[in-house]
mmCIF file of C-alpha atoms in Angstrom:
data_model
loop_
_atom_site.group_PDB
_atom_site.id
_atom_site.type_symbol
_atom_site.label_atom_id
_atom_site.label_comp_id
_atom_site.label_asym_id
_atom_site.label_seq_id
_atom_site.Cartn_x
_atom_site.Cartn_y
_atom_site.Cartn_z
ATOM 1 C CA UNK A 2 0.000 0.000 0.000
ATOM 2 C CA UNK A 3 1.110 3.721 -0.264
ATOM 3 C CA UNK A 4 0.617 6.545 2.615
ATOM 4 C CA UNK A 5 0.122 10.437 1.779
ATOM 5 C CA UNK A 6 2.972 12.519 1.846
ATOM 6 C CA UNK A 7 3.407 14.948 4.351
ATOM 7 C CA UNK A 8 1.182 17.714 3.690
ATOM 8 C CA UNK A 9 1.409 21.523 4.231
ATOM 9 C CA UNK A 10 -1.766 21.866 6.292
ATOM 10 C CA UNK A 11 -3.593 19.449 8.385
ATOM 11 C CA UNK A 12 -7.146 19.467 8.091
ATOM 12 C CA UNK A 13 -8.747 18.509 11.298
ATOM 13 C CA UNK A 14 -12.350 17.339 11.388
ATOM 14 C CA UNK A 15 -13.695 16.809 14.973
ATOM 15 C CA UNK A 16 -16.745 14.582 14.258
ATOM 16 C CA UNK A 17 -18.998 13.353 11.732
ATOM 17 C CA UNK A 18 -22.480 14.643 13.148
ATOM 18 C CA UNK A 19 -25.019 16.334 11.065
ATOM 19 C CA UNK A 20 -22.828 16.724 7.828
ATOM 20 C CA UNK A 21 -21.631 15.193 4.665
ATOM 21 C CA UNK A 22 -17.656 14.194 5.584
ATOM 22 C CA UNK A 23 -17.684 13.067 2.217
ATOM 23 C CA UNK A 24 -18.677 16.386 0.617
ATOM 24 C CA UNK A 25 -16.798 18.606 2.993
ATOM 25 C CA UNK A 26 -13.746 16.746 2.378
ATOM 26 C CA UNK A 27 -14.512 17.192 -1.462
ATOM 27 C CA UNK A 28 -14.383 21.470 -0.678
ATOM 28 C CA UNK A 29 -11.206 21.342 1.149
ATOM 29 C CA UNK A 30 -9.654 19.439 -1.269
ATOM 30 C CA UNK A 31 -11.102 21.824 -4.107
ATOM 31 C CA UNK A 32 -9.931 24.750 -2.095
ATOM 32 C CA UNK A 33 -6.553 23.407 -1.900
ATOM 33 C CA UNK A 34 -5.657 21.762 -4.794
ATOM 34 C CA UNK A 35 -6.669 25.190 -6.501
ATOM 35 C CA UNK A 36 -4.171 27.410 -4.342
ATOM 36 C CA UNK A 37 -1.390 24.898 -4.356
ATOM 37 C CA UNK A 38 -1.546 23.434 -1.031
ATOM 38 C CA UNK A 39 -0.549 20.017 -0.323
ATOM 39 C CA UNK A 40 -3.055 18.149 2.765
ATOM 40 C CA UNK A 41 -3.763 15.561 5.189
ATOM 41 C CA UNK A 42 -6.684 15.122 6.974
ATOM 42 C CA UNK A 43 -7.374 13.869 10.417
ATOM 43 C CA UNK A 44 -10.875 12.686 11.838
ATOM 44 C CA UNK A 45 -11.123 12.625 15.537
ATOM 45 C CA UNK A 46 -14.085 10.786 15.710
ATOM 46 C CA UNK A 47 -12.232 7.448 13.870
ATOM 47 C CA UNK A 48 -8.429 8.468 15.420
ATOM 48 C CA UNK A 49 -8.988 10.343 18.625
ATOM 49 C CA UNK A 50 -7.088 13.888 18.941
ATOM 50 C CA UNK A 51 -4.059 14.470 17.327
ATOM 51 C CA UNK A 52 -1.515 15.438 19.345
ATOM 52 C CA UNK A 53 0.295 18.926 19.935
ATOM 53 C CA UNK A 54 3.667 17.206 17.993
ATOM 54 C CA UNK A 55 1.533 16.150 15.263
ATOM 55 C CA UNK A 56 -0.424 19.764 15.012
ATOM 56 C CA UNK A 57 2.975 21.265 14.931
ATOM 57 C CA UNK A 58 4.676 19.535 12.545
ATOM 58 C CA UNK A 59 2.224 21.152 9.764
ATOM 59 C CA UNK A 60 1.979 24.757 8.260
ATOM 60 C CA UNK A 61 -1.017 25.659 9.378
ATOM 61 C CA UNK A 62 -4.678 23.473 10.666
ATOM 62 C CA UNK A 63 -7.510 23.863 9.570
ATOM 63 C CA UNK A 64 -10.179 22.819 12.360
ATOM 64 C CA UNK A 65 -13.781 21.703 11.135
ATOM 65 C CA UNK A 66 -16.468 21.362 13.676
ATOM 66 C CA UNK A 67 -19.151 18.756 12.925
ATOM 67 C CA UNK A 68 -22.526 20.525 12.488
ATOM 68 C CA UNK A 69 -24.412 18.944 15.604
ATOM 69 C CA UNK A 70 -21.073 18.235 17.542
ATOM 70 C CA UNK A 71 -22.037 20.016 21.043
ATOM 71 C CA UNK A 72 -20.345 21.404 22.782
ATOM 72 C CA UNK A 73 -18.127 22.485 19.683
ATOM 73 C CA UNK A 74 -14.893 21.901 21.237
ATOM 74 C CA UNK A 75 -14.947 20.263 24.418
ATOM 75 C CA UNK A 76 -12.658 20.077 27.805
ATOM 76 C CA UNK A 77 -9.311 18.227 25.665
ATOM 77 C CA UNK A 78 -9.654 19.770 22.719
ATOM 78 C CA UNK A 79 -9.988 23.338 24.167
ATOM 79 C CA UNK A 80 -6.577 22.447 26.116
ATOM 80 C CA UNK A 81 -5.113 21.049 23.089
ATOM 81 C CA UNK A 82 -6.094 24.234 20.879
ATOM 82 C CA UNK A 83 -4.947 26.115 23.813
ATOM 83 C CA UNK A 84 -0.710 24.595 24.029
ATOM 84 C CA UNK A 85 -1.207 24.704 19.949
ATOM 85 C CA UNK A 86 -1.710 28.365 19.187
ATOM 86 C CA UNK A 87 0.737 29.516 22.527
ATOM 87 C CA UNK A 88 2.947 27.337 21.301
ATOM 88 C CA UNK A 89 2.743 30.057 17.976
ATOM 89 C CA UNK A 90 0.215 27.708 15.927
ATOM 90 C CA UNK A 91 -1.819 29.286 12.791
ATOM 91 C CA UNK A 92 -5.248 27.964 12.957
ATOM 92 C CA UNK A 93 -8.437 28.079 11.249
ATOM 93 C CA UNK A 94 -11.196 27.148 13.026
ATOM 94 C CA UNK A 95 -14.789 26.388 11.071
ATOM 95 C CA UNK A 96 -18.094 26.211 12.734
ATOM 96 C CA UNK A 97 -21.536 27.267 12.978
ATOM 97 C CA UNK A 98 -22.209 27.508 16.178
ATOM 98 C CA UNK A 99 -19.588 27.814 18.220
ATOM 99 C CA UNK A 100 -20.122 31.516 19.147
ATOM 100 C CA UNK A 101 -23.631 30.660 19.892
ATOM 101 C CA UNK A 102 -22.727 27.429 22.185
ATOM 102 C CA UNK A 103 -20.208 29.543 24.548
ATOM 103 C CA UNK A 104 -21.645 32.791 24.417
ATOM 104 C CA UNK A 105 -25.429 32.556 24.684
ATOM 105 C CA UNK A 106 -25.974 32.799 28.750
ATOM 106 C CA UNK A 107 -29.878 32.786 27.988
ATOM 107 C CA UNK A 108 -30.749 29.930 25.428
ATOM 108 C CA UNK A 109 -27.284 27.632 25.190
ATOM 109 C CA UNK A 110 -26.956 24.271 27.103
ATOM 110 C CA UNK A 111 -23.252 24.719 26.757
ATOM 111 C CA UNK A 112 -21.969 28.161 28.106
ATOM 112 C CA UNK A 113 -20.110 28.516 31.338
ATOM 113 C CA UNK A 114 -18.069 31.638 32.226
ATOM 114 C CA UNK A 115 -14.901 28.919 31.228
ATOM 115 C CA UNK A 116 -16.227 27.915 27.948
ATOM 116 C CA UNK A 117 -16.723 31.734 26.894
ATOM 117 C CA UNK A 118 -13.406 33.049 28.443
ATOM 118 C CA UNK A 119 -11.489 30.430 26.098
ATOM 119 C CA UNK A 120 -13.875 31.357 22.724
ATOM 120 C CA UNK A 121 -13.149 35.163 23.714
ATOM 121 C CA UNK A 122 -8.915 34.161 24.276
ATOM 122 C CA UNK A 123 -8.394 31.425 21.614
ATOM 123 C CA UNK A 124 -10.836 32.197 18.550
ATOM 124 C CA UNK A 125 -10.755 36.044 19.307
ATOM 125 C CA UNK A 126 -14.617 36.368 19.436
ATOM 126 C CA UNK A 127 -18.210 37.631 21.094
ATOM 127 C CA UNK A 128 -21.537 36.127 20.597
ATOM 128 C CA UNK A 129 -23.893 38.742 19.119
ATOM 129 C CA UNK A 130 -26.797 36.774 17.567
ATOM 130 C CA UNK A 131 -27.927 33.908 16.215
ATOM 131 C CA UNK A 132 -29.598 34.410 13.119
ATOM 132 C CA UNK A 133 -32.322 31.906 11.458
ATOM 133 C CA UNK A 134 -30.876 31.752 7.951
ATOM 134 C CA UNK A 135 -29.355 34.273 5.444
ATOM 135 C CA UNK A 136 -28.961 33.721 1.604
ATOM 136 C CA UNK A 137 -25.767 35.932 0.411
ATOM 137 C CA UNK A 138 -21.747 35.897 2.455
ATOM 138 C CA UNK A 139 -20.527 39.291 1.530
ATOM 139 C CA UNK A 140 -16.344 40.069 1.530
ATOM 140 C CA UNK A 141 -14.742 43.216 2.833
ATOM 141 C CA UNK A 142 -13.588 45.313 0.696
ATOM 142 C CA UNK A 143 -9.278 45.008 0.903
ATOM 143 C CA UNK A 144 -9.475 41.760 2.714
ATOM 144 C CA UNK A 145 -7.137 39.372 1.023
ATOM 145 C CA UNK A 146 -9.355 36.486 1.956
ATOM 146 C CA UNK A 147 -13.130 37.724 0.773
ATOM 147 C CA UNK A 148 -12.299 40.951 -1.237
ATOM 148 C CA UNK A 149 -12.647 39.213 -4.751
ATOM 149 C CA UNK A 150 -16.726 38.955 -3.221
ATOM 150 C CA UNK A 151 -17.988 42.090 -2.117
ATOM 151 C CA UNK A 152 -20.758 41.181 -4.536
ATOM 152 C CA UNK A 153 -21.656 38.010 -2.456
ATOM 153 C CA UNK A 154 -21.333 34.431 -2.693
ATOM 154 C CA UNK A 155 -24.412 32.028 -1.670
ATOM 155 C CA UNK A 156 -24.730 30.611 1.810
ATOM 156 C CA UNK A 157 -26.359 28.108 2.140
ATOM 157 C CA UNK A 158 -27.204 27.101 6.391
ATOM 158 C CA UNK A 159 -26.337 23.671 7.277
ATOM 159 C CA UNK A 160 -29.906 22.717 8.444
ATOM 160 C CA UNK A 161 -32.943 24.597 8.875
ATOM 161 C CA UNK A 162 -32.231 27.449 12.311
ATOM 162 C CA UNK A 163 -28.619 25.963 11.746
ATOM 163 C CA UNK A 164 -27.213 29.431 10.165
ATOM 164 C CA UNK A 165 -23.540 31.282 11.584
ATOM 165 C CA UNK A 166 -23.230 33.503 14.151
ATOM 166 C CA UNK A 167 -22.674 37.307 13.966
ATOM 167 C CA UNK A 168 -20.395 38.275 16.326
ATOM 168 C CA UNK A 169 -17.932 40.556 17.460
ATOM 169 C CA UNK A 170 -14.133 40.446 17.151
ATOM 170 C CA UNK A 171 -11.584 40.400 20.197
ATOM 171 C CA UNK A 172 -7.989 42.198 18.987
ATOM 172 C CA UNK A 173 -6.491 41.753 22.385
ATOM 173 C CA UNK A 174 -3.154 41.301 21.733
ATOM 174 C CA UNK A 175 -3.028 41.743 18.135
ATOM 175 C CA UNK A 176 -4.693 43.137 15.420
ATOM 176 C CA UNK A 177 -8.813 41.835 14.080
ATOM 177 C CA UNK A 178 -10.239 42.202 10.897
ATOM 178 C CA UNK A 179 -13.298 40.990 9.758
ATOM 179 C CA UNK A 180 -13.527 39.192 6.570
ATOM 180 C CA UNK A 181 -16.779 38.562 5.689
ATOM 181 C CA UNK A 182 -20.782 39.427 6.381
ATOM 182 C CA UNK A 183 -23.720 37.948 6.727
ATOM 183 C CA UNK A 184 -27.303 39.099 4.280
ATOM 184 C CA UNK A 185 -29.838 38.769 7.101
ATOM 185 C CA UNK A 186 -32.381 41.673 8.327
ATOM 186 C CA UNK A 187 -29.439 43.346 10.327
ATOM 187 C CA UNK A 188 -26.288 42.390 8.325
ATOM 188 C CA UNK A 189 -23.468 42.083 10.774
ATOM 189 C CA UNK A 190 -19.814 40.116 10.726
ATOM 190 C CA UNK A 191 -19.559 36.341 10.691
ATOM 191 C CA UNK A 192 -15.931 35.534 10.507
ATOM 192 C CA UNK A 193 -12.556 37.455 11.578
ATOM 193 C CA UNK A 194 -8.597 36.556 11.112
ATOM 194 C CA UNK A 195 -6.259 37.068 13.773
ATOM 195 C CA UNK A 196 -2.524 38.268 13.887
ATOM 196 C CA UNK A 197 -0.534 38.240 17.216
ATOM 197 C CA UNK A 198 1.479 41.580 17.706
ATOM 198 C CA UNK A 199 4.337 39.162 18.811
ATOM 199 C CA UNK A 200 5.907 35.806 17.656
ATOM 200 C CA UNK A 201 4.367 33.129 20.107
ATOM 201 C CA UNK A 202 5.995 29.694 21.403
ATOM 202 C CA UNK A 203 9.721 28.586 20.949
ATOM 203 C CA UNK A 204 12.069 29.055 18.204
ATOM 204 C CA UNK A 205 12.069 25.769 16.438
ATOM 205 C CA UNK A 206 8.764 24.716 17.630
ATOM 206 C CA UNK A 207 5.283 24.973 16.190
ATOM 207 C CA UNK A 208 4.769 27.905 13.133
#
């Protein structure tokens, strides 16, 4: 038999719940191949975690929440996430709900004053809202991510009621900028990207 070569990015998905693995894989690798970026992907629900070494030894992870995995990152993968990006980690984390699951004191089974500390320190965020469904993801305008689609790009929700959050960025201790926007009665921010204002971790270690 023949094993994958050592990608550039690891592509981390956290459990099969409520989605398509088969499909989302089919995106990544789209996304990818397109941009030039070599892969591997992990699935925690068939391999358990991956560990810190393992996250570290890539470029960059990309972290995919299942759609109905609650809570969206529980007590060892929040620690995990945690040692990755002190340890000077570049992450991208994709989700739903995860704003909504740690921020909503009112309606969500799964906030505690913990849970929300680590979404406001980890994935540099605030719960706002949590919108029933929207139709159009607008970019921002000079964003190198979403600025090719200030027009819009379809959104499609993952169920019905199972649209993003809007939220609010956190820049403490580096710089926030929103990349793209929701089409909903209020319009309002649904993703951000993160820079430290210092290098992280130890030289020789991690990204």
């Amino acid at each position: 038999f023949k094993t994958a070569a050592k990608g550039d990015i690891l592509v981390v998905i956290s459990d099969d719940e409520g989605f398509n693995v088969t499909l989302t894989e089919a995106c990544y690798i789209n996304a990818m191949d397109s941009t030039g970026w070599s892969y591997n992907f992990w699935k925690c629900y068939q391999n358990g975690l991956p560990s810190l070494a393992e996250m570290q030894s890539y470029k960059a992870v990309v972290w995919q929440v299942g759609f109905e995995h609650y809570p969206p990152f529980d007590d060892s993968e929040r620690a995990l996430i945690t040692n990755y990006n002190n340890g000077g980690g570049r992450l991208w984390i994709q989700s739903h709900d995860v704003a909504w699951a740690f921020g909503d004191t009112a309606l969500s089974d799964f906030y505690s004053a913990a849970a929300n500390a680590w979404m406001q320190a980890q994935c540099k965020i605030t719960w706002q809202t949590d919108p029933t469904t929207w139709a159009t993801n607008t970019g921002i305008t000079g964003d190198p991510i979403s600025q090719a689609y200030t027009a819009g790009i379809a959104y499609y929700p993952v169920r019905d009621g199972g649209a993003g959050d809007e939220i609010n960025s956190v820049a403490a201790g580096g710089t926030a900028n929103y990349v793209w926007r929701s089409t909903d009665g209020s319009p309002d921010d649904i993703a951000i990207r993160w820079v430290s204002s210092q290098n992280n971790g130890t030289t020789g270690i991690g990204t």
